[in-house]
Amino acid sequence: MSTGPSVKDVAALAQVSVGTVSNVLNRPDQVTPDKRKRVQAAIAQLGFVRNESARSLRSGSSRSLGMLVLDVRNPFFTDVALGAEDVAEDHKYSFILANSSEDARREQTYLDLFEEQRVQGILITPFGDVLQRLEAMRARGIPSVLVDRLAGSEDFCSVSVDDEAGGRTAMEHLIASGAERPAFVGGPFTLQQVADRHAGALAAAEAAGVALQVFETPNLKFERGRQIGDIIGDLRQSRRPDAVFAANDQLALGLLQSFTAKGIRVPDEIALIGFDDIDFASQSSIPLSSIRQPRQLIGERAAQLLFDEIENPGGHGHQQIVFTPELVVRASSRQG
Amino acid sequence: MSTGPSVKDVAALAQVSVGTVSNVLNRPDQVTPDKRKRVQAAIAQLGFVRNESARSLRSGSSRSLGMLVLDVRNPFFTDVALGAEDVAEDHKYSFILANSSEDARREQTYLDLFEEQRVQGILITPFGDVLQRLEAMRARGIPSVLVDRLAGSEDFCSVSVDDEAGGRTAMEHLIASGAERPAFVGGPFTLQQVADRHAGALAAAEAAGVALQVFETPNLKFERGRQIGDIIGDLRQSRRPDAVFAANDQLALGLLQSFTAKGIRVPDEIALIGFDDIDFASQSSIPLSSIRQPRQLIGERAAQLLFDEIENPGGHGHQQIVFTPELVVRASSRQG
DNA sequence: TCCTTTTTATGAATCGATTCATCTGTGAAT
DNA sequence: ATTCACAGATGAATCGATTCATAAAAAGGA
């Protein structure tokens, strides 16, 4: 129940001043080896652990980074997070991963938390309408970088892929493979990624002179894919799409599971392509075609941009890094 | 650059004392509606955000939970984390997820971090030798619950499945399906889960009078499975196992990918079973047999036990919850 | 030896929210 | 009219590590 030993206790035991203890903790080479050892011994003996709250209260800085993703269950985001975490570790920052679950309320709650904890910077894949808030936070000294989402303005750094190009590529591929009644599955359209991927697909469809059916979903999760799969599967043949572009691989895998269960042959009856190219895409029952994003690299670059701004707030110019996604064709959309 | 407004500024603007501001923040119903509204208006006007460091320094408590998992890329753990996070949210606690990546050094680093941040409790799937440290932390007021790992002693709460039974079930199934040269793939054996799953498999093999080959791996990741798959695939027919039990699904999927690439037929030439039954298991190129664990439920129960101890440190009795895992047979081990 | 520069050490002041002993004002009871 | 009880409000003291101006000690230089 005790609050544990403090620097004072350590100082007393080592017979030095509290300032010296603090120096051993933060600038060990400015302390005589003799005293340094005495202090370290005292720390070990008492089991002293520095109170981070007191530290960051006084010093103002917290040495931690927050990352807020749309869905931790999506391997795409854990891969991105891993890349970012590596960079954070190199800088000796701790890394707090939070999950908005595509829920605007949770997103706000976690931003509150980050702000209260005075994290030094935020990596975020926004869900709701948070850009204004992020700008306000930057003004108060907490910068942020948009991840997997192009900054519309020059006010943010962002690391993303060209979702529209990705969407276009996916749809062109489906049409080139013979699709006559293609569909897009995904949502919500307030999510920029979804809107862009759809816009690209629509452009490709229009260019080819075919109509694009749309099935809007409230989120991009596996379960939802299964549900839409059931709906699509139950359509009568003439109205049923013969090719589906899903806004991400989770949805696509859900669709695939439903189709498989219903005995719908993929790609013969319905061709299918996803987005992200998560590891499991290549391993699904029918290997899934997808649009590949450089997952870890996105995380690394985003963290690097964030550190650039943290360490050099004045001379930092906002940058938008945009990767070009890559078509990966597998059995789910290969021409029969 | 400013440090932002503090309670003092709010108090000045609202023309009340700092104590009243604090009361509005923490016990709003003890403040006259009139003043309460003035304070809230001032907070909004200044954009005041409470400094969590100062709060928890003074009050001693942090209202946050730490969770340390072996591998965030493994969907098993994100599912468990999700269950725990839900419970944490119900209690209005924030939830910090960290990733030891099966690395003892990182594990210690994150425990340091949790301790420095004075989290109220820890959920951990231990990798290295940390039980003593966890006991010391409990003595200092930070309790922990072991996740996916049975506590050997009565000193901890734990939520796990019976890994030995799971291992036995898996191996019995392989043998019943005709395996004559079964193998176990997994590691390191210092990981209790791995040791137990292997022990169960070994017991089943001995009972059936067949030898069990072992391929030890340094971790349980996808990549490693692919590597071992290549090694196994290159063995000459007579020495090559005809059935493999992998210590988790990630490994199993890696093995499967390698086998598929090498043209080895599963299950005809080599039968395969994993452990965890992650969502993707049912969706792999050849649907993967597995031993199912109740993933979210494990996380929920663990968090509940932790809260029980946090909120009632005196009258808390340690509990070991052990779920019985369940065999799920799919194509990867179905008799030909 | 004495003076200057550099290196180490000291400890009071500080960060910002919370706590709690104390004070004020209102209304009920005598 | 006087006392008592009590809800509300106050603000100085507090949590623990860091900072920084200052002092002391050590190392060079003349």
PDB file of C-alpha atoms in Angstrom, chain B residues 12-199:
ATOM      1  CA  ALA B  12      -9.934  33.051 -12.214  1.00  0.00           C
ATOM      2  CA  LEU B  13     -12.186  33.286 -15.244  1.00  0.00           C
ATOM      3  CA  ALA B  14     -15.119  31.671 -13.472  1.00  0.00           C
ATOM      4  CA  GLN B  15     -14.445  33.711 -10.354  1.00  0.00           C
ATOM      5  CA  VAL B  16     -14.345  30.739  -8.048  1.00  0.00           C
ATOM      6  CA  SER B  17     -11.594  28.984  -6.133  1.00  0.00           C
ATOM      7  CA  VAL B  18      -9.419  26.213  -7.551  1.00  0.00           C
ATOM      8  CA  GLY B  19     -11.011  23.809  -5.128  1.00  0.00           C
ATOM      9  CA  THR B  20     -14.364  24.443  -6.704  1.00  0.00           C
ATOM     10  CA  VAL B  21     -12.988  23.813 -10.160  1.00  0.00           C
ATOM     11  CA  SER B  22     -11.623  20.524  -8.952  1.00  0.00           C
ATOM     12  CA  ASN B  23     -14.990  19.685  -7.490  1.00  0.00           C
ATOM     13  CA  VAL B  24     -16.746  20.416 -10.764  1.00  0.00           C
ATOM     14  CA  LEU B  25     -14.304  18.056 -12.422  1.00  0.00           C
ATOM     15  CA  ASN B  26     -14.639  15.250  -9.901  1.00  0.00           C
ATOM     16  CA  ARG B  27     -17.787  15.680  -7.823  1.00  0.00           C
ATOM     17  CA  PRO B  28     -20.026  17.904  -9.931  1.00  0.00           C
ATOM     18  CA  ASP B  29     -23.103  17.312  -7.809  1.00  0.00           C
ATOM     19  CA  GLN B  30     -21.496  18.897  -4.787  1.00  0.00           C
ATOM     20  CA  VAL B  31     -21.397  22.233  -6.533  1.00  0.00           C
ATOM     21  CA  THR B  32     -24.212  24.725  -6.915  1.00  0.00           C
ATOM     22  CA  PRO B  33     -25.642  24.618 -10.442  1.00  0.00           C
ATOM     23  CA  ASP B  34     -24.839  28.290 -10.830  1.00  0.00           C
ATOM     24  CA  LYS B  35     -21.140  27.949 -10.173  1.00  0.00           C
ATOM     25  CA  ARG B  36     -20.961  24.640 -11.927  1.00  0.00           C
ATOM     26  CA  LYS B  37     -22.185  26.241 -15.107  1.00  0.00           C
ATOM     27  CA  ARG B  38     -19.789  29.138 -14.790  1.00  0.00           C
ATOM     28  CA  VAL B  39     -16.889  26.733 -14.378  1.00  0.00           C
ATOM     29  CA  GLN B  40     -17.943  24.580 -17.278  1.00  0.00           C
ATOM     30  CA  ALA B  41     -18.272  27.641 -19.455  1.00  0.00           C
ATOM     31  CA  ALA B  42     -14.788  28.768 -18.461  1.00  0.00           C
ATOM     32  CA  ILE B  43     -13.389  25.316 -19.231  1.00  0.00           C
ATOM     33  CA  ALA B  44     -14.953  25.377 -22.658  1.00  0.00           C
ATOM     34  CA  GLN B  45     -13.880  28.929 -23.346  1.00  0.00           C
ATOM     35  CA  LEU B  46     -10.240  28.301 -22.423  1.00  0.00           C
ATOM     36  CA  GLY B  47     -10.069  24.839 -23.913  1.00  0.00           C
ATOM     37  CA  PHE B  48      -8.828  23.535 -20.608  1.00  0.00           C
ATOM     38  CA  VAL B  49      -7.658  19.914 -20.519  1.00  0.00           C
ATOM     39  CA  ARG B  50      -6.856  18.407 -17.161  1.00  0.00           C
ATOM     40  CA  ASN B  51      -3.223  17.406 -16.794  1.00  0.00           C
ATOM     41  CA  GLU B  52      -3.319  13.718 -16.040  1.00  0.00           C
ATOM     42  CA  SER B  53       0.211  13.737 -14.674  1.00  0.00           C
ATOM     43  CA  ALA B  54      -0.647  16.257 -12.017  1.00  0.00           C
ATOM     44  CA  ARG B  55      -3.875  14.467 -11.244  1.00  0.00           C
ATOM     45  CA  SER B  56      -2.341  11.072 -10.726  1.00  0.00           C
ATOM     46  CA  LEU B  57       0.683  12.476  -8.933  1.00  0.00           C
ATOM     47  CA  ARG B  58      -1.505  13.953  -6.266  1.00  0.00           C
ATOM     48  CA  SER B  59      -4.216  11.343  -6.113  1.00  0.00           C
ATOM     49  CA  GLY B  60      -1.932   8.358  -6.487  1.00  0.00           C
ATOM     50  CA  SER B  61      -4.231   6.514  -8.862  1.00  0.00           C
ATOM     51  CA  SER B  62      -4.027   6.447 -12.622  1.00  0.00           C
ATOM     52  CA  ARG B  63      -7.245   4.830 -13.842  1.00  0.00           C
ATOM     53  CA  SER B  64      -5.441   2.901 -16.527  1.00  0.00           C
ATOM     54  CA  LEU B  65      -4.735  -0.735 -17.256  1.00  0.00           C
ATOM     55  CA  GLY B  66      -1.759  -2.184 -19.070  1.00  0.00           C
ATOM     56  CA  MET B  67      -1.844  -5.264 -21.243  1.00  0.00           C
ATOM     57  CA  LEU B  68       1.286  -6.954 -22.513  1.00  0.00           C
ATOM     58  CA  VAL B  69       0.897  -9.624 -25.164  1.00  0.00           C
ATOM     59  CA  LEU B  70       3.341 -11.916 -26.904  1.00  0.00           C
ATOM     60  CA  ASP B  71       2.559 -10.804 -30.422  1.00  0.00           C
ATOM     61  CA  VAL B  72       0.060  -8.189 -31.583  1.00  0.00           C
ATOM     62  CA  ARG B  73       0.209  -9.534 -35.100  1.00  0.00           C
ATOM     63  CA  ASN B  74      -1.389 -12.706 -33.877  1.00  0.00           C
ATOM     64  CA  PRO B  75      -5.161 -12.260 -34.146  1.00  0.00           C
ATOM     65  CA  PHE B  76      -5.584 -14.502 -31.144  1.00  0.00           C
ATOM     66  CA  PHE B  77      -4.115 -11.805 -28.945  1.00  0.00           C
ATOM     67  CA  THR B  78      -5.969  -8.910 -30.482  1.00  0.00           C
ATOM     68  CA  ASP B  79      -9.178 -10.822 -29.897  1.00  0.00           C
ATOM     69  CA  VAL B  80      -8.265 -11.397 -26.269  1.00  0.00           C
ATOM     70  CA  ALA B  81      -7.285  -7.737 -25.963  1.00  0.00           C
ATOM     71  CA  LEU B  82     -10.619  -6.670 -27.377  1.00  0.00           C
ATOM     72  CA  GLY B  83     -12.473  -8.615 -24.745  1.00  0.00           C
ATOM     73  CA  ALA B  84     -10.376  -7.068 -22.003  1.00  0.00           C
ATOM     74  CA  GLU B  85     -10.676  -3.587 -23.437  1.00  0.00           C
ATOM     75  CA  ASP B  86     -14.463  -3.814 -23.381  1.00  0.00           C
ATOM     76  CA  VAL B  87     -14.423  -4.568 -19.687  1.00  0.00           C
ATOM     77  CA  ALA B  88     -11.922  -1.782 -19.038  1.00  0.00           C
ATOM     78  CA  GLU B  89     -14.142   0.640 -20.863  1.00  0.00           C
ATOM     79  CA  ASP B  90     -17.117  -0.375 -18.737  1.00  0.00           C
ATOM     80  CA  HIS B  91     -15.080   0.578 -15.687  1.00  0.00           C
ATOM     81  CA  LYS B  92     -14.054   3.835 -17.344  1.00  0.00           C
ATOM     82  CA  TYR B  93     -10.432   2.801 -17.347  1.00  0.00           C
ATOM     83  CA  SER B  94      -8.123   3.477 -20.218  1.00  0.00           C
ATOM     84  CA  PHE B  95      -6.372   0.564 -21.790  1.00  0.00           C
ATOM     85  CA  ILE B  96      -2.767   0.496 -22.918  1.00  0.00           C
ATOM     86  CA  LEU B  97      -1.796  -2.335 -25.223  1.00  0.00           C
ATOM     87  CA  ALA B  98       1.867  -3.222 -25.592  1.00  0.00           C
ATOM     88  CA  ASN B  99       3.670  -5.899 -27.513  1.00  0.00           C
ATOM     89  CA  SER B 100       6.593  -7.883 -26.180  1.00  0.00           C
ATOM     90  CA  SER B 101       7.139  -9.540 -29.569  1.00  0.00           C
ATOM     91  CA  GLU B 102       8.385 -12.590 -27.692  1.00  0.00           C
ATOM     92  CA  ASP B 103      11.430 -10.664 -26.596  1.00  0.00           C
ATOM     93  CA  ALA B 104      12.414 -10.742 -22.946  1.00  0.00           C
ATOM     94  CA  ARG B 105      14.112  -7.365 -23.082  1.00  0.00           C
ATOM     95  CA  ARG B 106      11.069  -5.641 -24.544  1.00  0.00           C
ATOM     96  CA  GLU B 107       8.925  -7.390 -21.983  1.00  0.00           C
ATOM     97  CA  GLN B 108      10.964  -5.893 -19.162  1.00  0.00           C
ATOM     98  CA  THR B 109      10.972  -2.491 -20.828  1.00  0.00           C
ATOM     99  CA  TYR B 110       7.213  -2.440 -21.005  1.00  0.00           C
ATOM    100  CA  LEU B 111       6.850  -3.583 -17.425  1.00  0.00           C
ATOM    101  CA  ASP B 112       9.127  -0.677 -16.494  1.00  0.00           C
ATOM    102  CA  LEU B 113       6.880   1.593 -18.457  1.00  0.00           C
ATOM    103  CA  PHE B 114       3.724   0.314 -16.795  1.00  0.00           C
ATOM    104  CA  GLU B 115       5.297   0.738 -13.418  1.00  0.00           C
ATOM    105  CA  GLU B 116       6.494   4.238 -14.170  1.00  0.00           C
ATOM    106  CA  GLN B 117       3.038   5.126 -15.412  1.00  0.00           C
ATOM    107  CA  ARG B 118       1.566   3.635 -12.260  1.00  0.00           C
ATOM    108  CA  VAL B 119      -1.062   1.641 -14.102  1.00  0.00           C
ATOM    109  CA  GLN B 120      -3.607   0.163 -11.742  1.00  0.00           C
ATOM    110  CA  GLY B 121      -3.171  -3.362 -12.967  1.00  0.00           C
ATOM    111  CA  ILE B 122      -1.584  -5.530 -15.614  1.00  0.00           C
ATOM    112  CA  LEU B 123      -2.812  -8.273 -17.904  1.00  0.00           C
ATOM    113  CA  ILE B 124       0.113 -10.250 -19.193  1.00  0.00           C
ATOM    114  CA  THR B 125       0.988 -13.262 -21.251  1.00  0.00           C
ATOM    115  CA  PRO B 126       4.472 -13.730 -19.876  1.00  0.00           C
ATOM    116  CA  PHE B 127       7.362 -14.630 -22.108  1.00  0.00           C
ATOM    117  CA  GLY B 128      10.486 -14.472 -19.975  1.00  0.00           C
ATOM    118  CA  ASP B 129      10.984 -15.145 -16.320  1.00  0.00           C
ATOM    119  CA  VAL B 130       8.836 -12.408 -14.866  1.00  0.00           C
ATOM    120  CA  LEU B 131       6.712 -13.989 -12.163  1.00  0.00           C
ATOM    121  CA  GLN B 132       8.965 -12.836  -9.341  1.00  0.00           C
ATOM    122  CA  ARG B 133       8.932  -9.355 -10.679  1.00  0.00           C
ATOM    123  CA  LEU B 134       5.155  -9.437 -10.942  1.00  0.00           C
ATOM    124  CA  GLU B 135       4.922 -10.515  -7.320  1.00  0.00           C
ATOM    125  CA  ALA B 136       7.125  -7.642  -6.306  1.00  0.00           C
ATOM    126  CA  MET B 137       4.927  -5.298  -8.287  1.00  0.00           C
ATOM    127  CA  ARG B 138       1.822  -6.616  -6.586  1.00  0.00           C
ATOM    128  CA  ALA B 139       3.467  -5.985  -3.227  1.00  0.00           C
ATOM    129  CA  ARG B 140       3.900  -2.419  -4.355  1.00  0.00           C
ATOM    130  CA  GLY B 141       0.243  -2.179  -5.245  1.00  0.00           C
ATOM    131  CA  ILE B 142       0.091  -3.178  -8.905  1.00  0.00           C
ATOM    132  CA  PRO B 143      -1.732  -6.480  -9.296  1.00  0.00           C
ATOM    133  CA  SER B 144      -1.602  -8.622 -12.397  1.00  0.00           C
ATOM    134  CA  VAL B 145      -3.473 -11.454 -14.026  1.00  0.00           C
ATOM    135  CA  LEU B 146      -1.886 -14.088 -16.230  1.00  0.00           C
ATOM    136  CA  VAL B 147      -3.580 -14.485 -19.565  1.00  0.00           C
ATOM    137  CA  ASP B 148      -3.571 -17.649 -21.666  1.00  0.00           C
ATOM    138  CA  ARG B 149      -1.245 -19.143 -19.103  1.00  0.00           C
ATOM    139  CA  LEU B 150      -2.074 -21.095 -15.975  1.00  0.00           C
ATOM    140  CA  ALA B 151      -0.587 -19.682 -12.787  1.00  0.00           C
ATOM    141  CA  GLY B 152       1.627 -22.405 -11.354  1.00  0.00           C
ATOM    142  CA  SER B 153       1.005 -21.213  -7.830  1.00  0.00           C
ATOM    143  CA  GLU B 154      -1.846 -19.746  -5.838  1.00  0.00           C
ATOM    144  CA  ASP B 155      -0.144 -16.361  -6.030  1.00  0.00           C
ATOM    145  CA  PHE B 156      -1.841 -15.182  -9.181  1.00  0.00           C
ATOM    146  CA  CYS B 157      -5.133 -15.114 -10.903  1.00  0.00           C
ATOM    147  CA  SER B 158      -5.004 -16.629 -14.324  1.00  0.00           C
ATOM    148  CA  VAL B 159      -7.281 -17.337 -17.233  1.00  0.00           C
ATOM    149  CA  SER B 160      -6.175 -20.025 -19.584  1.00  0.00           C
ATOM    150  CA  VAL B 161      -7.171 -23.134 -21.397  1.00  0.00           C
ATOM    151  CA  ASP B 162      -5.950 -26.577 -20.577  1.00  0.00           C
ATOM    152  CA  ASP B 163      -3.070 -26.666 -23.024  1.00  0.00           C
ATOM    153  CA  GLU B 164      -2.085 -30.185 -22.165  1.00  0.00           C
ATOM    154  CA  ALA B 165      -5.568 -31.484 -22.858  1.00  0.00           C
ATOM    155  CA  GLY B 166      -5.573 -29.469 -26.067  1.00  0.00           C
ATOM    156  CA  GLY B 167      -2.264 -30.964 -27.129  1.00  0.00           C
ATOM    157  CA  ARG B 168      -3.451 -34.434 -26.304  1.00  0.00           C
ATOM    158  CA  THR B 169      -6.706 -33.960 -28.206  1.00  0.00           C
ATOM    159  CA  ALA B 170      -4.852 -32.679 -31.246  1.00  0.00           C
ATOM    160  CA  MET B 171      -2.410 -35.568 -31.308  1.00  0.00           C
ATOM    161  CA  GLU B 172      -5.071 -38.202 -30.628  1.00  0.00           C
ATOM    162  CA  HIS B 173      -6.993 -36.820 -33.547  1.00  0.00           C
ATOM    163  CA  LEU B 174      -3.969 -36.998 -35.868  1.00  0.00           C
ATOM    164  CA  ILE B 175      -3.199 -40.545 -34.801  1.00  0.00           C
ATOM    165  CA  ALA B 176      -6.808 -41.619 -35.124  1.00  0.00           C
ATOM    166  CA  SER B 177      -6.703 -40.216 -38.641  1.00  0.00           C
ATOM    167  CA  GLY B 178      -3.835 -42.540 -39.462  1.00  0.00           C
ATOM    168  CA  ALA B 179      -0.671 -40.648 -38.563  1.00  0.00           C
ATOM    169  CA  GLU B 180       2.323 -42.937 -38.140  1.00  0.00           C
ATOM    170  CA  ARG B 181       5.140 -40.392 -37.994  1.00  0.00           C
ATOM    171  CA  PRO B 182       3.648 -37.358 -36.229  1.00  0.00           C
ATOM    172  CA  ALA B 183       5.631 -34.243 -35.441  1.00  0.00           C
ATOM    173  CA  PHE B 184       5.298 -31.291 -33.132  1.00  0.00           C
ATOM    174  CA  VAL B 185       6.378 -27.828 -34.307  1.00  0.00           C
ATOM    175  CA  GLY B 186       6.742 -24.980 -31.857  1.00  0.00           C
ATOM    176  CA  GLY B 187       8.873 -23.179 -29.361  1.00  0.00           C
ATOM    177  CA  PRO B 188      10.524 -21.926 -27.347  1.00  0.00           C
ATOM    178  CA  PHE B 189       9.858 -24.585 -24.746  1.00  0.00           C
ATOM    179  CA  THR B 190      10.378 -22.057 -22.028  1.00  0.00           C
ATOM    180  CA  LEU B 191       6.941 -20.805 -22.989  1.00  0.00           C
ATOM    181  CA  GLN B 192       4.566 -22.686 -20.731  1.00  0.00           C
ATOM    182  CA  GLN B 193       1.886 -22.947 -23.381  1.00  0.00           C
ATOM    183  CA  VAL B 194       4.304 -24.577 -25.786  1.00  0.00           C
ATOM    184  CA  ALA B 195       5.678 -26.953 -23.188  1.00  0.00           C
ATOM    185  CA  ASP B 196       2.176 -28.019 -22.151  1.00  0.00           C
ATOM    186  CA  ARG B 197       0.865 -28.468 -25.655  1.00  0.00           C
ATOM    187  CA  HIS B 198       3.907 -30.571 -26.417  1.00  0.00           C
ATOM    188  CA  ALA B 199       3.543 -32.584 -23.220  1.00  0.00           C
TER     189      ALA B 199
END
